[in-house]
């Protein structure tokens, strides 16, 4: 069932200004500064598991819980992100830091392979007693992903060996056997890591364990009930109230609504899509498709954000997409990108590629500041100015999710089969493929996302037959293309959102693709109460926002004329090349209104020019108000 | 400086359908059912202070705090409300219940007069060590108000004696003397109660103590700092972060912004207005006026609700009035009504009367269900259907605030001086005054608030010279009046919002007043981001709302035409006489839109009739969505 596999980011050199800049920032500023934060917040120190454990640095909440229990995962994600950096350029200093962490992890690991620094340091006798809340398998998954990435970047396998021992232990503890626990993670993640390990080593035990976790989830008797009873705790006292929170309310193949904690959900769906391909499991694929339609059709922000509610960090009811209280955690969009990439392995369909790109350029990229050392956890679509980027967080999951994504972003550009190359994302790059017919080097020249003029130069040692499949985003009305200067009939060659150009490619062949970047108005389904009467602006893959820095404090007070022109030009006071949109509209005249709080007459309106910047860039100048959705004057 | 005094509710008989019904519901259903809730929630049992104390029935939060510590206040407020009921009609059963409570309070009281059932039962050695958080003085205030009301209703003075002993004790503990604590309440309330006690007994010690609490507040060194240090606690660890929370950030006469916890603020301002009158304190009056202008000019919901934020149960920044997340606690509006009434003692100015009426008919009345046994704590202006009335609450402060308000609502109708009668509220009623010139009986006939046709019949034993001052609400454009059928030039006789009719009144004189009840559109200051592009409807004193029961689920999806007629007619499926408003508008056509979550075209609009009901009545039929502010089609 697996039609395509992603081209690894190590085979994609990013040459375009947009992604080069982001990548460079992450490699030179974000990843090093994250290490400093780990040190400053005692998160490296916490790997030392001597007894008695030092005092908590993150206080417990009222139920006795502390996010410090997740710290192994943050260490794992930083190793993963740093290893991607090493894949771009080796660095002795970073490697020494990772090796030091590996030593600590090796020293902490128990004889039987168990490795969780919280439990070993504080309550080792309680290990594996609360999968529902305490993230042991989640932590293990992230450490394993870090180990794999570090091995791939450097060839050093000590951490990989440690983690393979841990996985052996986990496979002994969990499974269908009579003396095994019938459990699975309260926070899904390890499934993805195990499949990566399987891809690395070919060891089917890893695939089997991932499959077990997915298949066992939500079956009866419910493991989290059994486990709570075994702890002497009432299962009904679960703080989140429902097993929908962790998507264990029913077996995964029966799930047809996207519910609960958004990051848990998206990681699980990504793993389901992976397994659907590995196991050729049509039911699992079907479940993924139904869930994808539900996620993107009823509960996705226009920025590709997911999960409106802070209270469960996740999903609520259909069409509930409030803007000022949006949670839309960075991690949820990153996890959706993982899922979308895996759906593209199953079906080369533009609806996956379009939303992957939407999330990447908007809901995910917004999570990192331009200078690379500040973050959003919540990616709101409207702010009164009080929502600001922070330098660190008691639960720093998003920081390393955005750095590992950007550090490996080239890996989302392409995928291939034996005789086809699919291009999902655009931007100046050089990518090398090993096709059945021989090696292919694809060099793309473009200043995407600022311009939609894209050119590919094909280099081959000898002619190679393959289909070049170029995603034509749904927003790109009137896209045109040519091969060696001869027009291609785009309409006739579009298949599920990808322009299919099959031929024998020769060295020096060129393909031109033009994706018209006309500014567009977007409206929400009228069932989205929060966006009624409002309009958003998009240009190419970028969603735009009105920010106080360009429009004054009362950005909510601006109305865009429905029929006016929207001009696109390079902005000032923004990174070079950044395109801003300007449209004519109206603003309520606060001066003419006077002092009254309420009155019987509507405010007088005065002409106003609305200036919108790319959403991902907001909150990088002075702090201030912002809105993606603006009032419309029709 | 005191120009007017309110006419006690015992001198006002409510005969109009609207308030008779509400009063009857409160007397026959609300107050008895509240007693049952007190019993069911162990709140009577908790007055028994034997050691060791029984387990908590309200769990502690993460900082170790439990709202059970406020329970004395709820008992006090129930006694107060029940005593108002007894003033309408004596009831042996209710009196027996109160006497039983009084016995328990008497048994609990310590030899030195101290009386706080939480502290006596659990941690008597900690008494008076945390005024900032633990509400001892607040509880004392509410118990004192209950004692005064019970004495006034029945003449029984045991509880009053208990509370006078407690006040003697408090006056020994707190004050300027060398061995006295320089403290004041963390939650203001006792100031109001002490002034009532002073009015009852004439004992100036009570007035002095209230004055001390108000004058001492916010002075340096800050008492809550000293107190925290004495407990061995870091003053900076105050959970609320700022002494603005309890309005002790600076001396009260220097306060010019309404900040912090809304109920605390409003109780304090009410006490300040009381003291300004008692002490003839021009600075205090001036501070009240500045704070009133700030409260009503920058932070009042159109319903007369106050305090937008759940996190501090209070105020945020200027013009921050979100609708769906509005806190707008019932208690805050009730407390504002107390404040407004006291401002009317200082200056007979319609801006106080107008907002008193606005809060009463909207933000306060909404807090009680039609059947009288369910409540809102938060009076939101918009709901997706998830906000519902509850039968009880871990912090039931609002339940008894609304019952004591309605049980004594006649007391807000009138005030008088030696030679003037001021009418603040309208509704069928009979009120008796002792004027300098002799007794006056004023009989009002009207079906207000449904109709604005009001008639007064004057009964006097002998002709009496006095000014009759009738509030002409700011919304009543084109109000007209006549005396004995002869028109009065309203415009020429309006003084600060009150129509002044001075004459020698004779028995049988009649006054007709017509307040035109044309439905009106209201718009918010454009600085209120939440209401931009929206309109609200008002008719007379009532603010209206669109509710799902009349308009279908997507009430937010409806747009009212700016220029269309608004029809006012008696509704169906509502209590008799209720006027509903209907206007023509548009609705986005969700069916025509189809499945897409986002699209490049705006929704098609279709004609729709919008049906609005009085806001206070919402959530009394099936649960559902609601909005006060509706989109406008201009």
XYZ file of C-alpha atoms in Angstrom, chain A residues 417-421 433-440 458 460-468 500-507 509:
32
model
C 8.593 5.771 -5.800
C 10.671 3.701 -8.199
C 9.501 5.687 -11.193
C 7.998 8.892 -9.858
C 9.175 11.980 -8.031
C 17.055 10.769 -6.099
C 17.931 7.182 -6.875
C 15.342 6.177 -9.415
C 14.936 2.746 -10.981
C 16.313 4.217 -14.170
C 19.275 5.907 -12.507
C 20.215 8.853 -10.338
C 18.422 12.135 -10.780
C 17.008 18.151 -14.298
C 20.836 12.942 -15.100
C 23.848 10.863 -16.033
C 21.735 9.138 -18.629
C 18.110 9.579 -19.680
C 15.703 8.363 -17.022
C 12.016 7.601 -17.377
C 10.004 8.866 -14.500
C 6.906 10.850 -13.733
C 7.507 14.260 -12.196
C 1.814 14.683 -13.781
C 4.654 15.016 -16.298
C 5.795 11.614 -17.460
C 8.651 11.404 -19.932
C 12.143 10.313 -20.508
C 14.079 13.037 -18.787
C 17.368 14.138 -20.258
C 20.157 16.091 -18.753
C 15.672 19.446 -19.212
